[in-house]
mmCIF file of C-alpha atoms and ligand atoms in Angstrom:
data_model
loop_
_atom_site.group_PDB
_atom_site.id
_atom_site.type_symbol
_atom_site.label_atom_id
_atom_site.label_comp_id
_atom_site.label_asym_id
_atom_site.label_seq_id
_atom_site.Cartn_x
_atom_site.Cartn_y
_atom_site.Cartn_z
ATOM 1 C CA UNK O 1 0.000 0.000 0.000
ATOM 2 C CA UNK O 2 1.279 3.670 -1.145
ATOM 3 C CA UNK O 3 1.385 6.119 1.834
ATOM 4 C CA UNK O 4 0.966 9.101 -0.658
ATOM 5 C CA UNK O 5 -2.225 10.294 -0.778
ATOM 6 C CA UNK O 6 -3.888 7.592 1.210
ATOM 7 C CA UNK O 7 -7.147 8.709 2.336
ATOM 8 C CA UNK O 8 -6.729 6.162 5.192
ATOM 9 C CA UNK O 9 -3.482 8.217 6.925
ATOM 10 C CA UNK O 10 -3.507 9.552 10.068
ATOM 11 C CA UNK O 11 -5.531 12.849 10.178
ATOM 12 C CA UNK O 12 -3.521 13.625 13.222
ATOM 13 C CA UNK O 13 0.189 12.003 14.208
ATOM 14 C CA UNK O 14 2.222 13.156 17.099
ATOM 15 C CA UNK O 15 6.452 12.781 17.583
ATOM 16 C CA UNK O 16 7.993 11.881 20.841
ATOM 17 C CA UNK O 17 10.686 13.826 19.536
ATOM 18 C CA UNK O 18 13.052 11.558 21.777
ATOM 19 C CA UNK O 19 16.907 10.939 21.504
ATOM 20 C CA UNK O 20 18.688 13.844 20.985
ATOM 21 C CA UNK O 21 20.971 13.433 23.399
ATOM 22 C CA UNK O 22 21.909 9.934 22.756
ATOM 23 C CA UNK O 23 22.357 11.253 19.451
ATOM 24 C CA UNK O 24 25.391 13.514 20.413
ATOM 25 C CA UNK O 25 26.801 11.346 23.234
ATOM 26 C CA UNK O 26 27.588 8.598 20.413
ATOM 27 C CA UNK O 27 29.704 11.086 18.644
ATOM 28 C CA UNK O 28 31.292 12.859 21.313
ATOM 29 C CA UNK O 29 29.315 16.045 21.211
ATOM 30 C CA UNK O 30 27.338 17.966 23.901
ATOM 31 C CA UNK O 31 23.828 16.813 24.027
ATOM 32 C CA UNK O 32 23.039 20.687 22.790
ATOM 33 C CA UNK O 33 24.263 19.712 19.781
ATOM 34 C CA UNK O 34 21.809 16.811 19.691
ATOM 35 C CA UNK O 35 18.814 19.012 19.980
ATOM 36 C CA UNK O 36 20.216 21.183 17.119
ATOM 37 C CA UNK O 37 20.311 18.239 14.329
ATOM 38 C CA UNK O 38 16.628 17.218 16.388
ATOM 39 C CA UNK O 39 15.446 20.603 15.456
ATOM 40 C CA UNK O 40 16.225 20.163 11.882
ATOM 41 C CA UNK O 41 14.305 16.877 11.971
ATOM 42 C CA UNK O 42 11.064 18.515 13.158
ATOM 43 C CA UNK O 43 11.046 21.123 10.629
ATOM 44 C CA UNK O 44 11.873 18.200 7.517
ATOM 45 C CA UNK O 45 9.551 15.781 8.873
ATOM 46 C CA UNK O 46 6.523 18.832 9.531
ATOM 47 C CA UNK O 47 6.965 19.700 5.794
ATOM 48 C CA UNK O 48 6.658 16.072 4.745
ATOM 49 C CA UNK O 49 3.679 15.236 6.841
ATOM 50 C CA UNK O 50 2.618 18.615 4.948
ATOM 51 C CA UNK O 51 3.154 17.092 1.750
ATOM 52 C CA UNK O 52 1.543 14.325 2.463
ATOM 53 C CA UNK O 53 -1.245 15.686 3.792
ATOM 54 C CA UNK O 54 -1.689 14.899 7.048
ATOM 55 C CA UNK O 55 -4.492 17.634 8.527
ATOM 56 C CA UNK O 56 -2.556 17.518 12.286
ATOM 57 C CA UNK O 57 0.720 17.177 13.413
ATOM 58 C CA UNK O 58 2.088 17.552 16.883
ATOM 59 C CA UNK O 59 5.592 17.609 17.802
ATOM 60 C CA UNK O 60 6.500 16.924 21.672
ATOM 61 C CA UNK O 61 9.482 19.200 21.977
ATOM 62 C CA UNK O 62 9.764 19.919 25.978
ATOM 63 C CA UNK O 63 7.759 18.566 28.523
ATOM 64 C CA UNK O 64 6.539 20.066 31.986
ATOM 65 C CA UNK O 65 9.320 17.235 33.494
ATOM 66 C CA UNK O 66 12.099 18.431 30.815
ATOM 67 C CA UNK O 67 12.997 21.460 33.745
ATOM 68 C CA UNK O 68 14.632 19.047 35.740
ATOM 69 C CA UNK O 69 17.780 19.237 33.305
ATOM 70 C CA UNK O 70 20.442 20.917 33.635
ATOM 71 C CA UNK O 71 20.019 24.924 33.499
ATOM 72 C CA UNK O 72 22.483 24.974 30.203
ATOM 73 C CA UNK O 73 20.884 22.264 28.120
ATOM 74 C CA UNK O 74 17.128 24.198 29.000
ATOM 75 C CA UNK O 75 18.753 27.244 28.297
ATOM 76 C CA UNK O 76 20.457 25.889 25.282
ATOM 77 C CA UNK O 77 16.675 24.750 24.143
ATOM 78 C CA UNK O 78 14.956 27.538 24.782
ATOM 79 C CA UNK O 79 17.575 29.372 22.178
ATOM 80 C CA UNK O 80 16.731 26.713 19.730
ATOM 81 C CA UNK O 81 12.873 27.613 20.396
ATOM 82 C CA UNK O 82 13.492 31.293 19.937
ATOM 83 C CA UNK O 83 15.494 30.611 16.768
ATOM 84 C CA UNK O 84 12.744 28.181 15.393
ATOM 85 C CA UNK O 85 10.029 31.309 16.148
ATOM 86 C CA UNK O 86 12.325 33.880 14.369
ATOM 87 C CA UNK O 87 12.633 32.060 11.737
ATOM 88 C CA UNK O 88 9.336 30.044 11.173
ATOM 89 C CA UNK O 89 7.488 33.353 9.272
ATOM 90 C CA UNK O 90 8.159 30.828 6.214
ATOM 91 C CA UNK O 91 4.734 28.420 8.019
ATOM 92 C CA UNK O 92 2.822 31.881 7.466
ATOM 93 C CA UNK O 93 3.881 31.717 3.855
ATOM 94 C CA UNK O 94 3.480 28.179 3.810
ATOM 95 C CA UNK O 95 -0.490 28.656 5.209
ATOM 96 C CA UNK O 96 0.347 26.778 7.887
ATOM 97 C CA UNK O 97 -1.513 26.970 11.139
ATOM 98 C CA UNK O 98 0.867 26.591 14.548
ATOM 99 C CA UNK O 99 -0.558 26.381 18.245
ATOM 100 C CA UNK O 100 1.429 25.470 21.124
ATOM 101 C CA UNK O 101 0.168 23.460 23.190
ATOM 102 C CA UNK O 102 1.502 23.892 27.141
ATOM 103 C CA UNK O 103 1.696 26.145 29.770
ATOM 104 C CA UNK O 104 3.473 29.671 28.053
ATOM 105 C CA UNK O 105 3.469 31.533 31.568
ATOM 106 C CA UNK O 106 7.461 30.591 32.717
ATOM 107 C CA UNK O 107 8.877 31.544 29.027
ATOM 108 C CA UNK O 108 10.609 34.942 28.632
ATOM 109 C CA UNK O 109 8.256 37.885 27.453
ATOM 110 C CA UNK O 110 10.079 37.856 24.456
ATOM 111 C CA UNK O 111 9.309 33.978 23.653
ATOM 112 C CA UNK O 112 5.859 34.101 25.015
ATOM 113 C CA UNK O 113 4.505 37.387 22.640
ATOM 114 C CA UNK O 114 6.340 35.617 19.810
ATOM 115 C CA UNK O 115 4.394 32.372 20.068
ATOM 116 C CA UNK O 116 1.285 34.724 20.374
ATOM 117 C CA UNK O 117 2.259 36.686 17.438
ATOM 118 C CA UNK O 118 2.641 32.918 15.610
ATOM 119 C CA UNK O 119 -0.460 31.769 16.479
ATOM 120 C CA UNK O 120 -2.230 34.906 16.057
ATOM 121 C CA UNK O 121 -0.971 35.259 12.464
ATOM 122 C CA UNK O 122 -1.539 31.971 11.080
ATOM 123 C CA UNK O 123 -5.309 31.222 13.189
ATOM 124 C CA UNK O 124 -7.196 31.799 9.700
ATOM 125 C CA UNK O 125 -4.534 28.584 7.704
ATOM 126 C CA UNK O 126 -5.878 25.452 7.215
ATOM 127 C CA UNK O 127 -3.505 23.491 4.806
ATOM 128 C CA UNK O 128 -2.007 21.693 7.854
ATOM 129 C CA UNK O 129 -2.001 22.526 11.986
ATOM 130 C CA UNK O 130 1.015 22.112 13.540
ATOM 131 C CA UNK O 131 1.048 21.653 17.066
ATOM 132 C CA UNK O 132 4.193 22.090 19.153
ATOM 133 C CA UNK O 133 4.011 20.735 22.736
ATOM 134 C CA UNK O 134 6.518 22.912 24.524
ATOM 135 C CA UNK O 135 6.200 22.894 28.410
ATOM 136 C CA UNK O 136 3.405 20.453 27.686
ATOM 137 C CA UNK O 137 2.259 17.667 30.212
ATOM 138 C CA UNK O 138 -0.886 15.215 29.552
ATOM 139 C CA UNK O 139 -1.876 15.909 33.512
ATOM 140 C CA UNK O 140 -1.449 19.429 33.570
ATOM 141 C CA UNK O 141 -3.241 19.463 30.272
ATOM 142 C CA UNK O 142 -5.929 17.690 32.027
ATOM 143 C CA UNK O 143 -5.815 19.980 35.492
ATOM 144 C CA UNK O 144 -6.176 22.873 33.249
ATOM 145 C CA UNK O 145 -9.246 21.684 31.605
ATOM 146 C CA UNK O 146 -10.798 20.630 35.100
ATOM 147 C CA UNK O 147 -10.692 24.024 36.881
ATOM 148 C CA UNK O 148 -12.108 25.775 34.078
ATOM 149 C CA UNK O 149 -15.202 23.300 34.140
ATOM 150 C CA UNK O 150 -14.443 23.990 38.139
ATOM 151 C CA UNK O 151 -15.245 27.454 37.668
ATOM 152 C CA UNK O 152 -18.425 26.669 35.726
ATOM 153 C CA UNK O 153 -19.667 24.496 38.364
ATOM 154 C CA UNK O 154 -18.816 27.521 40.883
ATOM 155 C CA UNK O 155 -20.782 29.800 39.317
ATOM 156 C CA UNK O 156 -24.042 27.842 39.458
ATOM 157 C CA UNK O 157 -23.736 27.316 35.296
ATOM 158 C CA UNK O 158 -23.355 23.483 35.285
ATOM 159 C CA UNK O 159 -23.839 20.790 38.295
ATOM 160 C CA UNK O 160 -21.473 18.354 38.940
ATOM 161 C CA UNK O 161 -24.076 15.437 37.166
ATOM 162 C CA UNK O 162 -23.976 17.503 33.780
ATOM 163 C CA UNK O 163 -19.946 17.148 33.519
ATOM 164 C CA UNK O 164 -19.470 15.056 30.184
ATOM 165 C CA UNK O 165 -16.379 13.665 28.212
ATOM 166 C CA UNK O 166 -16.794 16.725 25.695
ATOM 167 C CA UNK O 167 -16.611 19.260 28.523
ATOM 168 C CA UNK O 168 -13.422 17.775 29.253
ATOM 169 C CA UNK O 169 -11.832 18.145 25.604
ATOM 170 C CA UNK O 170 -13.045 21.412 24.929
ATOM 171 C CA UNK O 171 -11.331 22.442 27.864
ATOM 172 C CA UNK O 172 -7.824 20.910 27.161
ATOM 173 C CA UNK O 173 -5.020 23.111 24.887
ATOM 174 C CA UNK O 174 -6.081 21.012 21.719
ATOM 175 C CA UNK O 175 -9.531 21.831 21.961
ATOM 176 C CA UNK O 176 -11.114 21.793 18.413
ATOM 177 C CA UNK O 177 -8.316 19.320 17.237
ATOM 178 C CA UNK O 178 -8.985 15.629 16.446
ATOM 179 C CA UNK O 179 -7.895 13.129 18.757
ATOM 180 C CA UNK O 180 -4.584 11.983 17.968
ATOM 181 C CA UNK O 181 -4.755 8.688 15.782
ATOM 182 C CA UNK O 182 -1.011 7.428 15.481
ATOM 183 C CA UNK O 183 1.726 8.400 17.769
ATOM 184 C CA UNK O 184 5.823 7.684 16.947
ATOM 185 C CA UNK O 185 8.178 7.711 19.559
ATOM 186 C CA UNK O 186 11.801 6.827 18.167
ATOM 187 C CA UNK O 187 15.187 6.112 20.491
ATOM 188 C CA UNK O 188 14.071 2.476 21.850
ATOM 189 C CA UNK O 189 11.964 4.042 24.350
ATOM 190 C CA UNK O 190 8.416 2.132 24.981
ATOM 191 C CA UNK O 191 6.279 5.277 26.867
ATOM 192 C CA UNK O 192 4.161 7.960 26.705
ATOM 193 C CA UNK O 193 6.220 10.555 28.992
ATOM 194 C CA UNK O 194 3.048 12.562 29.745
ATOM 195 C CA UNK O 195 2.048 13.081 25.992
ATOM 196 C CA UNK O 196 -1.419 13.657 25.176
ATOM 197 C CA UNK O 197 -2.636 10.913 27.778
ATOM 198 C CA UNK O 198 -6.431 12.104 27.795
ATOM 199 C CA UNK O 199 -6.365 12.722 23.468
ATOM 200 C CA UNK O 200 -3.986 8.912 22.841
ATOM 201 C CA UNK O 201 -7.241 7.020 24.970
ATOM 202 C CA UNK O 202 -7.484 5.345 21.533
ATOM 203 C CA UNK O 203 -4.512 6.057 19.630
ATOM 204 C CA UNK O 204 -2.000 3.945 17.611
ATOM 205 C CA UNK O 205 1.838 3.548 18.694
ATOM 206 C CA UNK O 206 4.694 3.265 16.565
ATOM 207 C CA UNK O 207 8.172 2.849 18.393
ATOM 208 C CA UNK O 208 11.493 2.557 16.639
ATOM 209 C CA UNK O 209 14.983 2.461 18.129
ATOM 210 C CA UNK O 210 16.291 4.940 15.409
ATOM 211 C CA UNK O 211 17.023 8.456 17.809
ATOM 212 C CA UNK O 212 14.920 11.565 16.923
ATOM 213 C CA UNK O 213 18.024 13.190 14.835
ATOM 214 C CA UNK O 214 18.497 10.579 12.329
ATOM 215 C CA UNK O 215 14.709 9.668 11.921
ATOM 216 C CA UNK O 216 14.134 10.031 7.892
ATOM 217 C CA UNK O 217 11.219 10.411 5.442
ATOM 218 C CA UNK O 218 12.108 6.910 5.036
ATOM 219 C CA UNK O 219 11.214 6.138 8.492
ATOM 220 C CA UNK O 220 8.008 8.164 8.392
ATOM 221 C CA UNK O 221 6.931 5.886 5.735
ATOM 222 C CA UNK O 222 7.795 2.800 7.132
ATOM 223 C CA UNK O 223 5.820 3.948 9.896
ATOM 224 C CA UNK O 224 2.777 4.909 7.846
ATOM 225 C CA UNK O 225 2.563 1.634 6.117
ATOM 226 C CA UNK O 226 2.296 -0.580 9.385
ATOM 227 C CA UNK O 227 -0.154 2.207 10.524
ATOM 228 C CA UNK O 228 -2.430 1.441 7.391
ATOM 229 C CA UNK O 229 -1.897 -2.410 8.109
ATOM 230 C CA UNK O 230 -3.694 -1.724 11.810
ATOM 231 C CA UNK O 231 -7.076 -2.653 12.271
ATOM 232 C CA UNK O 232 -9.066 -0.194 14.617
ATOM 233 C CA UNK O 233 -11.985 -1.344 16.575
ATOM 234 C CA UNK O 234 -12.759 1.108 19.191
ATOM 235 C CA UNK O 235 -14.256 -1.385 21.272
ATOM 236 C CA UNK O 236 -16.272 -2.933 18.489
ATOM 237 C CA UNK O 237 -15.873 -6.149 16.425
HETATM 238 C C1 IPE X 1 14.476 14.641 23.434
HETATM 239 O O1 IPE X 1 15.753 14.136 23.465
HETATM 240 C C2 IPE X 1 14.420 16.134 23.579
HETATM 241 C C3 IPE X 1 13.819 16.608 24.826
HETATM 242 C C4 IPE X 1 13.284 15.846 25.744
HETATM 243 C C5 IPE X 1 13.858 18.029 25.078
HETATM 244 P P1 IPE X 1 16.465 13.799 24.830
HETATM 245 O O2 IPE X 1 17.237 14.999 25.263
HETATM 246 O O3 IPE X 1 15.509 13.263 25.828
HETATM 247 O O4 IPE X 1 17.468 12.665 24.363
HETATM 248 P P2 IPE X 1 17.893 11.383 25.188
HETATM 249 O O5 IPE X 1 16.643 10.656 25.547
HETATM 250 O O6 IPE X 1 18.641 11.876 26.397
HETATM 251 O O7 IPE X 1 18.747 10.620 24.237
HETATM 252 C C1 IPE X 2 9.844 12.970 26.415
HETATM 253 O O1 IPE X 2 11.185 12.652 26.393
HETATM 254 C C2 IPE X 2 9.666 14.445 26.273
HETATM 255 C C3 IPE X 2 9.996 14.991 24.976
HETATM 256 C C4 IPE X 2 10.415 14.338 23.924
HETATM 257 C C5 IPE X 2 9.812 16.408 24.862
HETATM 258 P P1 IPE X 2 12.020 12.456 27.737
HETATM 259 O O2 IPE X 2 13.391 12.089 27.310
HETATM 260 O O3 IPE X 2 11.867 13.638 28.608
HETATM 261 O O4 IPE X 2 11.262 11.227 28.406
HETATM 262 P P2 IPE X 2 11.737 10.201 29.512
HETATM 263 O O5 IPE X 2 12.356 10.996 30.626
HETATM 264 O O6 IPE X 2 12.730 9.283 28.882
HETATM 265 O O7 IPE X 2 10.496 9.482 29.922
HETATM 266 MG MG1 MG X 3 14.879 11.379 26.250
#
């Protein structure tokens, strides 16, 4: 079966962008360096999920554990964030829509009002939505959504009985985006690190042991084709 232009792909695949720093250590480099060739990854593979199609893509690129690392290798991320937003105008030309998903309040004001600016520009694209997860976590995602229906309930709006599955999602930072269908994680490792736990309930996984800088086209299609081999039942027969 061809991957391109299979109506039966993924309308929304998310990247455990995992293994940068495994990447570097086998050649001797500083795991910054690892998470510079990662970031060139994510911005080849976006383009080809782009050209293939695909209507949602998000990338996992720091979660809300990731601050545990040492202050120079955040630090040394955060600059390769910044970089990504100065340069990323081209997705505006490219009509493609960007969100982040994750909590902006710790980033600088400078990196916060540019991912504003980004999502604020390209809100009206619909060729492809990119999601990056940046200071993302699957609980926090799913706190967030619960004190907001919280509030509701506080202000006499809703009871506690009327609190559906819906309520939930619409409250979550990928409200109005499909559930995520198919998720990759490369580098060997065989978990969900806090990614999208409420939106994966029935998604597909796809581990390989290739790390996140090295991870090809190639791979994406290999990838594709076992996901179009899967049978999904949702519970049915
Ligand atoms: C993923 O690569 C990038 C982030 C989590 C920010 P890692 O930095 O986790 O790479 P490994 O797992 O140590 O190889
Ligand atoms: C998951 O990778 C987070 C991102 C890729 C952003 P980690 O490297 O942080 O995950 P663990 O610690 O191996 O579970
Ligand atoms: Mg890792």
């Amino acid at each position: 079966m061809s991957v391109n232009s299979n109506s039966a792909l993924p309308k929304h695949i998310g990247f455990i962008m995992d293994g940068n720093g495994r990447w570097a250590k086998k050649r001797g480099l500083e795991r910054k360096f690892g998470h510079r060739e990662g970031a060139k990854t994510f911005r080849k593979i976006s383009e080809y999920c782009c050209e293939l199609g695909i209507k949602y893509v998000t990338f996992y690129a720091f979660s809300t554990e990731n601050w545990k690392r040492p202050k120079d290798e955040v630090d040394a991320i955060m600059s390769l964030f910044e970089s990504y937003l100065d340069d990323v105008r081209s997705h505006v030309d490219e009509k493609i829509r960007v969100i982040f998903i994750g909590d902006k309040a710790p980033f600088s004001d400078s990196l916060r009002n540019k991912m504003i600016a980004l999502e604020e520009d390209s809100k009206n694209f619909d060729r492809m939505t990119l999601l990056l997860a940046i200071n993302y976590g699957g609980r926090d995602d799913i706190v967030y959504s619960v004190k907001k229906i919280a509030e509701e309930v506080k202000k006499g709006n809703i009871t506690p009985d009327e609190i559906t599955e819906e309520m939930i999602s619409d409250g979550l930072y990928t409200k109005n985006v499909p559930d995520v269908d198919f998720i990759i994680r490369p580098s060997g490792e065989l978990r969900l690190s806090n990614f999208l736990i409420w939106q994966a309930a029935y998604a597909e996984y796809y581990f390989t042991d290739v790390l996140w800088p090295d991870f090809s086209k190639k791979d994406l299609d290999k990838a594709l084709e076992d996901y179009l081999n899967r049978k999904r039942r949702y519970g049915g027969i």
